[in-house]
PDB file of C-alpha atoms and ligand atoms in Angstrom:
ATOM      1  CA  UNK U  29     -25.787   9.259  -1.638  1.00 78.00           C
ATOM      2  CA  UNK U  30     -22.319   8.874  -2.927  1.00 93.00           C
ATOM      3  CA  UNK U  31     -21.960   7.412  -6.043  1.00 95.00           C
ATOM      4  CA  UNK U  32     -18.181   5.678  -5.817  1.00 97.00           C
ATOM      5  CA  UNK U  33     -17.397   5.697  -9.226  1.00 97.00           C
ATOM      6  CA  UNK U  34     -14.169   5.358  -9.080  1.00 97.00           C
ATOM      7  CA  UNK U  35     -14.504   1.572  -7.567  1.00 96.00           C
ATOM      8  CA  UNK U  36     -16.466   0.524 -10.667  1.00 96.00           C
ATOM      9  CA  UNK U  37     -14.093  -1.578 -12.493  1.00 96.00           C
ATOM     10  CA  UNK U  38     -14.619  -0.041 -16.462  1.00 95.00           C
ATOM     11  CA  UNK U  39     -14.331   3.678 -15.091  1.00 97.00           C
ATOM     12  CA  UNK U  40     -11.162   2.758 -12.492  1.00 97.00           C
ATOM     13  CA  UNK U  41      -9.236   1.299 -16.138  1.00 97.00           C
ATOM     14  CA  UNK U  42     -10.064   4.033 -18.004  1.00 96.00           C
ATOM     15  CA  UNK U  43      -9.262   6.661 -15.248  1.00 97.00           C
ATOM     16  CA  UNK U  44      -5.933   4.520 -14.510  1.00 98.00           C
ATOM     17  CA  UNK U  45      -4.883   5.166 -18.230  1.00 97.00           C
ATOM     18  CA  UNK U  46      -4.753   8.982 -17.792  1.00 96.00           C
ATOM     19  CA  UNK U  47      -1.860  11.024 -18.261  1.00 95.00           C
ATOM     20  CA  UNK U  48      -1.858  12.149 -14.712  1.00 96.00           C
ATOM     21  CA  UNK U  49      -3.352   8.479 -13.141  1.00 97.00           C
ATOM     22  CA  UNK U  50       0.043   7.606 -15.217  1.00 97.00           C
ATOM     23  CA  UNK U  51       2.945  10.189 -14.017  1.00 97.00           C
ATOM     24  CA  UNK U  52       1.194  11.708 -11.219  1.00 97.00           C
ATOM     25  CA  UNK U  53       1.569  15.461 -10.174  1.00 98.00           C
ATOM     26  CA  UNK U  54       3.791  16.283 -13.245  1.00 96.00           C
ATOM     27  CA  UNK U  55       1.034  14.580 -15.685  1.00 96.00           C
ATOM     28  CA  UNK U  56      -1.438  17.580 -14.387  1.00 97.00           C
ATOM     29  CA  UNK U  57      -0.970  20.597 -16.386  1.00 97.00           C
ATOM     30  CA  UNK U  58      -2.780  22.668 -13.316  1.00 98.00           C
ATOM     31  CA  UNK U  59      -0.422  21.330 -11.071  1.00 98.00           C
ATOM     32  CA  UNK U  60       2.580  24.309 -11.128  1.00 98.00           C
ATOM     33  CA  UNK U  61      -1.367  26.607 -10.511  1.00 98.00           C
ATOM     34  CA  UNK U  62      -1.793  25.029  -7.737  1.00 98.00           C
ATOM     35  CA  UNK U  63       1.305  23.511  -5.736  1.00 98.00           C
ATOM     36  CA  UNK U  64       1.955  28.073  -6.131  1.00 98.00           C
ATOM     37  CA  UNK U  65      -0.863  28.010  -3.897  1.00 98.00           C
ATOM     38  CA  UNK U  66       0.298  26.055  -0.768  1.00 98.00           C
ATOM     39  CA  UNK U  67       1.858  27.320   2.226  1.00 98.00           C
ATOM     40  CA  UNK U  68       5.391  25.839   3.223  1.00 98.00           C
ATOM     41  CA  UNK U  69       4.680  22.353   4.181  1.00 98.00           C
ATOM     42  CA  UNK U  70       8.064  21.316   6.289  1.00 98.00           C
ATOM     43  CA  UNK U  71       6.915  19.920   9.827  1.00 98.00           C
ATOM     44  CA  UNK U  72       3.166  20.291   8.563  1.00 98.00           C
ATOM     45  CA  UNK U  73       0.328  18.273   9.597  1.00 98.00           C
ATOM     46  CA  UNK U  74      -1.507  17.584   5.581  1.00 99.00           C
ATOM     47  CA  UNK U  75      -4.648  15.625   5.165  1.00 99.00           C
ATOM     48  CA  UNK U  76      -5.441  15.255   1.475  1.00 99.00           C
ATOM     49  CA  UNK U  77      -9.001  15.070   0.828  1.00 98.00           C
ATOM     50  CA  UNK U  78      -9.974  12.591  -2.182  1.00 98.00           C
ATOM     51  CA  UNK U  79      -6.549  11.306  -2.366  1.00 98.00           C
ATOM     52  CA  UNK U  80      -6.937   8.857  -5.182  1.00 98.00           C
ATOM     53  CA  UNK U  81      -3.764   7.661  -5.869  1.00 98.00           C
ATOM     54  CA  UNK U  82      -1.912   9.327  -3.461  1.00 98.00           C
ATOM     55  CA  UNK U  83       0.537  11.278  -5.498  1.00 98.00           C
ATOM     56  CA  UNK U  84       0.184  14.399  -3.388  1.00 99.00           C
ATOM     57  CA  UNK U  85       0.386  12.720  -0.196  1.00 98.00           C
ATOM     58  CA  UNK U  86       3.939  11.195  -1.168  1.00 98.00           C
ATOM     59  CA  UNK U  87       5.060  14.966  -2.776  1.00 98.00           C
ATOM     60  CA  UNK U  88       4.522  16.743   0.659  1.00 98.00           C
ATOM     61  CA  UNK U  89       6.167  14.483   2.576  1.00 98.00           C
ATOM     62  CA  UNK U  90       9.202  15.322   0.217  1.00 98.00           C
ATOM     63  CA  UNK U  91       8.544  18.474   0.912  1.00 98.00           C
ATOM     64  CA  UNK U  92       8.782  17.703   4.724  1.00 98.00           C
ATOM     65  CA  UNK U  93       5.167  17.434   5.822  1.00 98.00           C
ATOM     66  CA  UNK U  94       5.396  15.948   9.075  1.00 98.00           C
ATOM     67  CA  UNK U  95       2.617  13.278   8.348  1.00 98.00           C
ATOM     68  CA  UNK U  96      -0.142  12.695   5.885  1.00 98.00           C
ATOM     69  CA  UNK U  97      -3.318  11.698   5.847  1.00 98.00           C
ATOM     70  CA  UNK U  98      -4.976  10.059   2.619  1.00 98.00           C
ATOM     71  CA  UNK U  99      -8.864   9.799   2.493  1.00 98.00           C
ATOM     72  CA  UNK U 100     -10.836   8.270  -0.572  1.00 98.00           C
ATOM     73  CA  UNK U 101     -14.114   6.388  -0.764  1.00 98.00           C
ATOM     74  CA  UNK U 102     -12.879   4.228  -2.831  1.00 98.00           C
ATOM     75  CA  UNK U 103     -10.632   0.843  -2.114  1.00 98.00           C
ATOM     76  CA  UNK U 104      -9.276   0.372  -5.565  1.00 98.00           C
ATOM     77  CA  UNK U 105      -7.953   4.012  -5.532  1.00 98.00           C
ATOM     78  CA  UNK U 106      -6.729   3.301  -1.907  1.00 98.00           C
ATOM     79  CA  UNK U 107      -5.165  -0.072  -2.849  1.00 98.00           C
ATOM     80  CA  UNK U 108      -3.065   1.639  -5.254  1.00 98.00           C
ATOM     81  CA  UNK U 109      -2.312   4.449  -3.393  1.00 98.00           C
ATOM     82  CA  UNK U 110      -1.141   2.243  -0.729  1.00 98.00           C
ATOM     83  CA  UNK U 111       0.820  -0.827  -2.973  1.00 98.00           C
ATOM     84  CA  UNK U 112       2.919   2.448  -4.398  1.00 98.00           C
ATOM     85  CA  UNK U 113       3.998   4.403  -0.745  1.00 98.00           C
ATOM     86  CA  UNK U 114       6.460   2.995   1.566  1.00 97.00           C
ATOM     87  CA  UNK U 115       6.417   5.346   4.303  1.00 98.00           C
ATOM     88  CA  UNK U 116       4.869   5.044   8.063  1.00 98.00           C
ATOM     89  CA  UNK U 117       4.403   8.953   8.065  1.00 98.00           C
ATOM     90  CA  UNK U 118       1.197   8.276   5.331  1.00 98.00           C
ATOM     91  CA  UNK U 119      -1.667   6.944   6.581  1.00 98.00           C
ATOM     92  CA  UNK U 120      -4.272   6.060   3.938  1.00 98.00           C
ATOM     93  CA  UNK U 121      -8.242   5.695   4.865  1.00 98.00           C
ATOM     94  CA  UNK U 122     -11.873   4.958   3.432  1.00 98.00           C
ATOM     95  CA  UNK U 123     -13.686   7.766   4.140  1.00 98.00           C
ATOM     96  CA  UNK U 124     -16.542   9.080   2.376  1.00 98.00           C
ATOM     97  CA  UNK U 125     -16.564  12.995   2.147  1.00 98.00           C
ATOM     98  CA  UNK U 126     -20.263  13.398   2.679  1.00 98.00           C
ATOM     99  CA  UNK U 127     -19.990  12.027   6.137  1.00 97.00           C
ATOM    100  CA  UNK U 128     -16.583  12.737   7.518  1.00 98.00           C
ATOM    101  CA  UNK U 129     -15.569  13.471  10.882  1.00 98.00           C
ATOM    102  CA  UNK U 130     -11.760  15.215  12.043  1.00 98.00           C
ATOM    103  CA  UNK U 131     -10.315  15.269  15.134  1.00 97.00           C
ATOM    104  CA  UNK U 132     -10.286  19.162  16.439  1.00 98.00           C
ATOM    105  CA  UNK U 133      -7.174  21.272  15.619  1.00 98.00           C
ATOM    106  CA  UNK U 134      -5.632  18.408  13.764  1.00 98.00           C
ATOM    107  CA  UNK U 135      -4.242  19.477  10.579  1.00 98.00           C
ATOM    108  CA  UNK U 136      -1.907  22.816   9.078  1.00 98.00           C
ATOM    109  CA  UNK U 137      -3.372  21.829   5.464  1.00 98.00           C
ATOM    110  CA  UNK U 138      -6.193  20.312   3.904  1.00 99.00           C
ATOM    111  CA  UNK U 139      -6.185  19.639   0.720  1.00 99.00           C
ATOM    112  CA  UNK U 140      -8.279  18.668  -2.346  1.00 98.00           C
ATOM    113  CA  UNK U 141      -7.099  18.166  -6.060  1.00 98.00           C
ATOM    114  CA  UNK U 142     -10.573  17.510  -8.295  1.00 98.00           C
ATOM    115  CA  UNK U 143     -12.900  15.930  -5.986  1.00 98.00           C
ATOM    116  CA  UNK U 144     -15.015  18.373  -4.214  1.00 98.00           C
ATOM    117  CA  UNK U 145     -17.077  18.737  -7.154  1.00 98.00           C
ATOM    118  CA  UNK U 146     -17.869  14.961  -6.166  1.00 98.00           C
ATOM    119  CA  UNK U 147     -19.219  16.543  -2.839  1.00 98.00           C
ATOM    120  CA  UNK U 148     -23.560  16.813  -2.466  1.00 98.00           C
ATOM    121  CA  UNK U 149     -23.377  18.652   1.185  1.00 98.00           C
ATOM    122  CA  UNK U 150     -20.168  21.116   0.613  1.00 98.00           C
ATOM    123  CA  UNK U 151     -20.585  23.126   3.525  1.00 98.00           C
ATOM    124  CA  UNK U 152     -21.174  20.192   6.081  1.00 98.00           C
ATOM    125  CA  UNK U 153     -17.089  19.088   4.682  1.00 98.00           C
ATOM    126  CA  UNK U 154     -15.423  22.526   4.643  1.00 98.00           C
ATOM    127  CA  UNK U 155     -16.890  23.223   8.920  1.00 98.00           C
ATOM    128  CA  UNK U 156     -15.582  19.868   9.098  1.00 98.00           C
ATOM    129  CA  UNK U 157     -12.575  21.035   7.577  1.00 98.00           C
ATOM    130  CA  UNK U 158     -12.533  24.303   9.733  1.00 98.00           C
ATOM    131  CA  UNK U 159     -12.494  22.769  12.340  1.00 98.00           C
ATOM    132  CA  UNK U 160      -9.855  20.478  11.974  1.00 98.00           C
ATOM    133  CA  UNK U 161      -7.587  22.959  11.201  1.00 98.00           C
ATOM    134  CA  UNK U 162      -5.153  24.611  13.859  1.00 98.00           C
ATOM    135  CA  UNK U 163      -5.947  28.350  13.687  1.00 95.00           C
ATOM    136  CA  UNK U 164      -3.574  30.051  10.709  1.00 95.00           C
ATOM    137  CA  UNK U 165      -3.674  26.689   8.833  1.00 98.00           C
ATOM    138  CA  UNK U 166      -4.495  26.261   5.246  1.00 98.00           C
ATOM    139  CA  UNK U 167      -7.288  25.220   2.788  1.00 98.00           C
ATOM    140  CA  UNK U 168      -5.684  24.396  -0.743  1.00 99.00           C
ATOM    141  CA  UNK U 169      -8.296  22.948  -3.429  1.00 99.00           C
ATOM    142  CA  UNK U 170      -9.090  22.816  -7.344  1.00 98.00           C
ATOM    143  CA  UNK U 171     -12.184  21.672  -8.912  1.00 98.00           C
ATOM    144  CA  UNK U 172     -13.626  21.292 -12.011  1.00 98.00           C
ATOM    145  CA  UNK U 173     -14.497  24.690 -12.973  1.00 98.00           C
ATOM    146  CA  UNK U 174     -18.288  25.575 -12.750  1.00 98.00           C
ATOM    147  CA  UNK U 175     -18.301  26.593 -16.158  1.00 97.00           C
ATOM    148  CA  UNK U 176     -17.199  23.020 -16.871  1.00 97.00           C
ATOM    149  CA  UNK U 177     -19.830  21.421 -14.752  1.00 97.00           C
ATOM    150  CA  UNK U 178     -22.685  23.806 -15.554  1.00 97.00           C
ATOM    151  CA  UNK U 179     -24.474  22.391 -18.845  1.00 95.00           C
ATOM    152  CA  UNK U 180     -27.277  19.553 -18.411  1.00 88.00           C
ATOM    153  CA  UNK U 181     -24.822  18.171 -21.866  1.00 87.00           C
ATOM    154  CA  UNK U 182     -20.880  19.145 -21.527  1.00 89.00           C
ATOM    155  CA  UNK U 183     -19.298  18.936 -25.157  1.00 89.00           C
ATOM    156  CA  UNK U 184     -17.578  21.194 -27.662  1.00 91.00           C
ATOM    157  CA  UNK U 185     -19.666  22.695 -30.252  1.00 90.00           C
ATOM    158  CA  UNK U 186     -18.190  24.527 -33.395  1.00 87.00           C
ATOM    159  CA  UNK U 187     -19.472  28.177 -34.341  1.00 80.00           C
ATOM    160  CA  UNK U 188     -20.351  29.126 -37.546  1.00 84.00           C
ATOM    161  CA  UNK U 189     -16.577  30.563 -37.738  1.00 88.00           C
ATOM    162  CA  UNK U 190     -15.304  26.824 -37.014  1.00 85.00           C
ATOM    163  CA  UNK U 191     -14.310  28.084 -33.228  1.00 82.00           C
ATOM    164  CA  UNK U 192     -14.775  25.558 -30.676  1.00 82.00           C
ATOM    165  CA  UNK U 193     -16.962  26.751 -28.575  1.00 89.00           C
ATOM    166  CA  UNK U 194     -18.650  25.737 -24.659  1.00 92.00           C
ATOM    167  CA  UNK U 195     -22.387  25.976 -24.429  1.00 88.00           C
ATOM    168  CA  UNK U 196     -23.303  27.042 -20.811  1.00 93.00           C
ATOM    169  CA  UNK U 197     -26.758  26.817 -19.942  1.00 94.00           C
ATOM    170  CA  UNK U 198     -28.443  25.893 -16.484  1.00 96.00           C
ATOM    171  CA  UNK U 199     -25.651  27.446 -14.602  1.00 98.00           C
ATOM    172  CA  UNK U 200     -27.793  28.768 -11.364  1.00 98.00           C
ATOM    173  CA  UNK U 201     -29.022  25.532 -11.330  1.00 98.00           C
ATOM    174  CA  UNK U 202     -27.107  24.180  -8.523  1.00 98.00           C
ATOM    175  CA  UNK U 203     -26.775  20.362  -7.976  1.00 97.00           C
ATOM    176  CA  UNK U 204     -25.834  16.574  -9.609  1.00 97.00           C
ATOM    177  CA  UNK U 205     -24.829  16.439 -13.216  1.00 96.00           C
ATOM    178  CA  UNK U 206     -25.428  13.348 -14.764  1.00 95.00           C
ATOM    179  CA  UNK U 207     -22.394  13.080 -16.921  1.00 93.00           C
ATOM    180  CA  UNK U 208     -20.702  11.039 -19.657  1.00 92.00           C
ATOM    181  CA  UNK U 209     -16.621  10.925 -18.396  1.00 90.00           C
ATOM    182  CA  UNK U 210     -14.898   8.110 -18.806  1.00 93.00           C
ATOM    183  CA  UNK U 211     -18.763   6.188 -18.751  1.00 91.00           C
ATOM    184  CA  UNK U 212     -22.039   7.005 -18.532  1.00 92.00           C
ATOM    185  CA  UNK U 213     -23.974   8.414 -15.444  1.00 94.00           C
ATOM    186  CA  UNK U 214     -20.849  10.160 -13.780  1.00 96.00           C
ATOM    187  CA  UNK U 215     -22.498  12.149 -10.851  1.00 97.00           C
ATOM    188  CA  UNK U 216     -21.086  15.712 -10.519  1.00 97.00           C
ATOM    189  CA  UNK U 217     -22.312  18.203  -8.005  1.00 98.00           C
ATOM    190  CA  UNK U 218     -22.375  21.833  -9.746  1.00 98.00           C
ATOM    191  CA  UNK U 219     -22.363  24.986  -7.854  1.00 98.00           C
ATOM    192  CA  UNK U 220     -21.879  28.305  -9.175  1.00 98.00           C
ATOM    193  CA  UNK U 221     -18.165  30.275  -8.570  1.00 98.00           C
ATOM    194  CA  UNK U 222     -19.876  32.555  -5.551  1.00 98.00           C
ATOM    195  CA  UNK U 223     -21.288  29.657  -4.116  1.00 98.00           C
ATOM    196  CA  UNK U 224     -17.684  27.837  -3.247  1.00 98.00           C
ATOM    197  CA  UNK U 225     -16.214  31.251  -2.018  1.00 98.00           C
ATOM    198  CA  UNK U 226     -18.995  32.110  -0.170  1.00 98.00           C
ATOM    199  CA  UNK U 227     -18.921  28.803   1.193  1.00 98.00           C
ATOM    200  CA  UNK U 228     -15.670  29.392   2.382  1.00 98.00           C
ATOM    201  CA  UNK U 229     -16.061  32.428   3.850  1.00 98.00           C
ATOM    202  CA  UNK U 230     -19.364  31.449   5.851  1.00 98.00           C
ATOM    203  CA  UNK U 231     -17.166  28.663   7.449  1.00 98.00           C
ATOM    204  CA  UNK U 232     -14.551  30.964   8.466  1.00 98.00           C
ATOM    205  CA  UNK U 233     -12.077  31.273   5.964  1.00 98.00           C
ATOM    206  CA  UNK U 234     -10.193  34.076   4.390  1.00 98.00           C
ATOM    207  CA  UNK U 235      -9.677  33.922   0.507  1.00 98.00           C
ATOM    208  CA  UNK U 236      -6.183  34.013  -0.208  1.00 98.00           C
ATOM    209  CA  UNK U 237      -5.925  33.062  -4.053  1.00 98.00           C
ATOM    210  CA  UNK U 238      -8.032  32.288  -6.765  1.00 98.00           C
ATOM    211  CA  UNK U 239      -7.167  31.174 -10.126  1.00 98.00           C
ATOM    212  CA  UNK U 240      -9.214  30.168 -13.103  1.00 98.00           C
ATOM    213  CA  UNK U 241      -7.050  27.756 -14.329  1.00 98.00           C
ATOM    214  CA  UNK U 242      -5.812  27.412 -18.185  1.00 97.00           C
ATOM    215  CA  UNK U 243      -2.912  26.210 -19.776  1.00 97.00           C
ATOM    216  CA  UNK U 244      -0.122  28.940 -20.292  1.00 96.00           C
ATOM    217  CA  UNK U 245       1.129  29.409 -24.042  1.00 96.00           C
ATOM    218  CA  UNK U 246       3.866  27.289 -23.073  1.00 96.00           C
ATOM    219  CA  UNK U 247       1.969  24.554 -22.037  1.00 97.00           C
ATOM    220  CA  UNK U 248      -0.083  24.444 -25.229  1.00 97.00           C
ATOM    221  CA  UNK U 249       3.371  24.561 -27.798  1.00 97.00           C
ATOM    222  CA  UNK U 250       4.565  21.609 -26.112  1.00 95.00           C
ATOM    223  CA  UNK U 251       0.864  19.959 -25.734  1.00 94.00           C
ATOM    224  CA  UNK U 252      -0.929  21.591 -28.302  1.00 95.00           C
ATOM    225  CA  UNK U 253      -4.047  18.934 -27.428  1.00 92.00           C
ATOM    226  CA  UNK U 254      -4.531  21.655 -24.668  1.00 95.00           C
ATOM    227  CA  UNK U 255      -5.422  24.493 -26.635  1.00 92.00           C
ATOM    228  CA  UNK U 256      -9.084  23.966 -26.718  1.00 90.00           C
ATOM    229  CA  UNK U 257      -8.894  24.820 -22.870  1.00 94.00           C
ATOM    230  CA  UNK U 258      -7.814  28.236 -22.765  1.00 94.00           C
ATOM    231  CA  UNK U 259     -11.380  28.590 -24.083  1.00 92.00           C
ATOM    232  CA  UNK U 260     -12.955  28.086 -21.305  1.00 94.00           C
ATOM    233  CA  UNK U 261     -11.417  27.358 -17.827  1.00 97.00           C
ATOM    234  CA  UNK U 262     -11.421  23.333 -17.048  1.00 97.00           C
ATOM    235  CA  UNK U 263     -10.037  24.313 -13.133  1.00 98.00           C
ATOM    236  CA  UNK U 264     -10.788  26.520 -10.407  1.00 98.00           C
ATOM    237  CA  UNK U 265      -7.952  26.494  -7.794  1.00 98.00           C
ATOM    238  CA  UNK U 266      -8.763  28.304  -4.451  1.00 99.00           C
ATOM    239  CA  UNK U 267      -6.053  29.151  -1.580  1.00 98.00           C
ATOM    240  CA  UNK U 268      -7.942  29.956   2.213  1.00 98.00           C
ATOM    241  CA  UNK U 269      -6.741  30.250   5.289  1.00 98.00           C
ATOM    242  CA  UNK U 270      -8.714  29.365   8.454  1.00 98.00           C
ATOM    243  CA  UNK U 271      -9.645  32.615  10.343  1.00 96.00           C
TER     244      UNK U 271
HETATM  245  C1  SAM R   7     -10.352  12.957  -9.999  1.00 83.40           C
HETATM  246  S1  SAM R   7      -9.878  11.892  -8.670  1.00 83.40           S
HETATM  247  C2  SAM R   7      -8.557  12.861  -7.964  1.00 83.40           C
HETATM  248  C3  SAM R   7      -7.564  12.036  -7.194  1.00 83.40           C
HETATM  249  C4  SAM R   7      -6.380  12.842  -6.640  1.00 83.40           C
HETATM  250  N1  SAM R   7      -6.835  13.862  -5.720  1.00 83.40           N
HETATM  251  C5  SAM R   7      -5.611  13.449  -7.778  1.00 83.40           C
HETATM  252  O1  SAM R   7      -5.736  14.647  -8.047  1.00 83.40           O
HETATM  253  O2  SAM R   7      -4.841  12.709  -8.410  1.00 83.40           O
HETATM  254  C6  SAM R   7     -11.184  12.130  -7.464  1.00 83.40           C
HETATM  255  C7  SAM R   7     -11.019  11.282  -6.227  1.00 83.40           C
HETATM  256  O3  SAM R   7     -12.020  11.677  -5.278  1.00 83.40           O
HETATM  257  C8  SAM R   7     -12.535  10.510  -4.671  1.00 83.40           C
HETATM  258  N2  SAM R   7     -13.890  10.785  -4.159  1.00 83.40           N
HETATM  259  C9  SAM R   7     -14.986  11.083  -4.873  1.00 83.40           C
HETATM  260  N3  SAM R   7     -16.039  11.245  -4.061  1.00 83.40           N
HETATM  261  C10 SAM R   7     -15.595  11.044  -2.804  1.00 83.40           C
HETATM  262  C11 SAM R   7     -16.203  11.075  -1.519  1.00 83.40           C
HETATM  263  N4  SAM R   7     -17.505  11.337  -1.370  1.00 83.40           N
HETATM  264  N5  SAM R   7     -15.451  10.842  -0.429  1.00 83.40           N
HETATM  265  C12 SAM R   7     -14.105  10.554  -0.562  1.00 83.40           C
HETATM  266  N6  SAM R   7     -13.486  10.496  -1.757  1.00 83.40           N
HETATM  267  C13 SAM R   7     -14.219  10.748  -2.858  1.00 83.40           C
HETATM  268  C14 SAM R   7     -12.533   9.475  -5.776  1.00 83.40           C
HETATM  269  O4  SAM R   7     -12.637   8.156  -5.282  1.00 83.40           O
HETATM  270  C15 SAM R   7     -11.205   9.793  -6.466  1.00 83.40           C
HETATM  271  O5  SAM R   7     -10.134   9.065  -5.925  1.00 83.40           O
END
């Protein structure tokens, strides 16, 4: 069942106080990662999968996307998605992931920035997804990283040489994470880095791009809070096309 957390009213503050919930697409570090991966979006059809806010769905229509589709299961992320966009070619609506259903042929991209990993039934969405892609058209998506979502407790731990380091245990274990992000009992679904390709490719995509995600040496002079993550990668960002 889908949890919603984003509708609960502690977790929405908190989120809504993040860098990125603050200045959007240029307040995620992965964002240059992953806006490489997209396909040239003038005259495109874009549905943006777990749209939250809706910063993405406002950036490709400056980049010409012909119209957009929002989806989010939750209203307060909708509300705000929709109070901050004044334009008739973005359509925002409550959908829940886990159950949704695309018109045939529909889209040119789908995409997904950190919410798949929200997802219980992933390959249900992405033949959904397939097929409401024209042929040639585009899957775009990051997620957290399944060497992020893989231990029962996420946390840095120090070695004995002071290093922060990531524990990883359980990682076949596929399935929900009970997490502590933002507040307690954040449900994650983990799956392993073969099982979202394969995924892909058992749906009918070809892998175009894949990119475990850290922050360049650039990124951590001017944020140096941002070092610990070139530890371990917090993002995977994969590029598909629909065969
Ligand atoms: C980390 S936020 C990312 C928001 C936006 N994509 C971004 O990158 O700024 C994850 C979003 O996925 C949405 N979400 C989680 N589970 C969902 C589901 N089952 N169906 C639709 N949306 C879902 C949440 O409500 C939230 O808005």
């Amino acid at each position: 069942m889908t949890q919603n957390i984003y509708d609960d009213g502690m977790f929405f503050a908190e989120y809504s106080r993040l860098r990125r919930s603050v200045e959007g697409l240029d307040g995620a570090p992965e964002w240059p990662a992953l806006r490489a991966l997209l396909p040239e979006l003038h005259g495109r059809r874009v549905l943006d999968l777990g749209c939250g806010f809706g910063w993405f769905c406002r950036w490709a229509r400056q980049q010409g996307a012909a119209r957009v589709l929002g989806i989010d299961v939750s209203e307060r992320m909708l509300a705000q998605a929709r109070a901050t966009t004044q334009d008739p070619a973005i359509a925002y609506t409550r959908a829940d992931m886990e159950a949704l259903e695309l018109p045939a042929g529909s889209f040119d991209l789908a995409f997904s920035s950190l919410a798949l990993h929200y997802v219980q039934d992933l390959d249900r969405l992405v033949r959904e997804v397939h097929g409401s892609l024209a042929p040639g058209g585009s899957l775009v998506f990051s997620v957290e990283h399944p060497v992020f979502t893989a231990p029962a407790k996420p946390g840095w731990s120090r070695g004995a040489d002071g290093r922060a380091t990531w524990p990883i245990d359980s990682y076949l274990d596929q399935g929900p994470r009970s997490t502590v992000w933002l507040t307690k009992g954040v449900i994650k679904h983990h799956r392993t880095v073969a099982a979202y390709l394969n995924t892909l490719i058992k749906c009918g995509f070809a892998i175009a791009q894949v990119e475990e995600w850290g922050p360049t040496e650039e990124q951590v002079q001017s944020q140096p809070a941002l070092a610990a993550e070139r530890q371990r990668p917090p993002f995977l960002l994969v590029g598909a096309k629909r065969l």
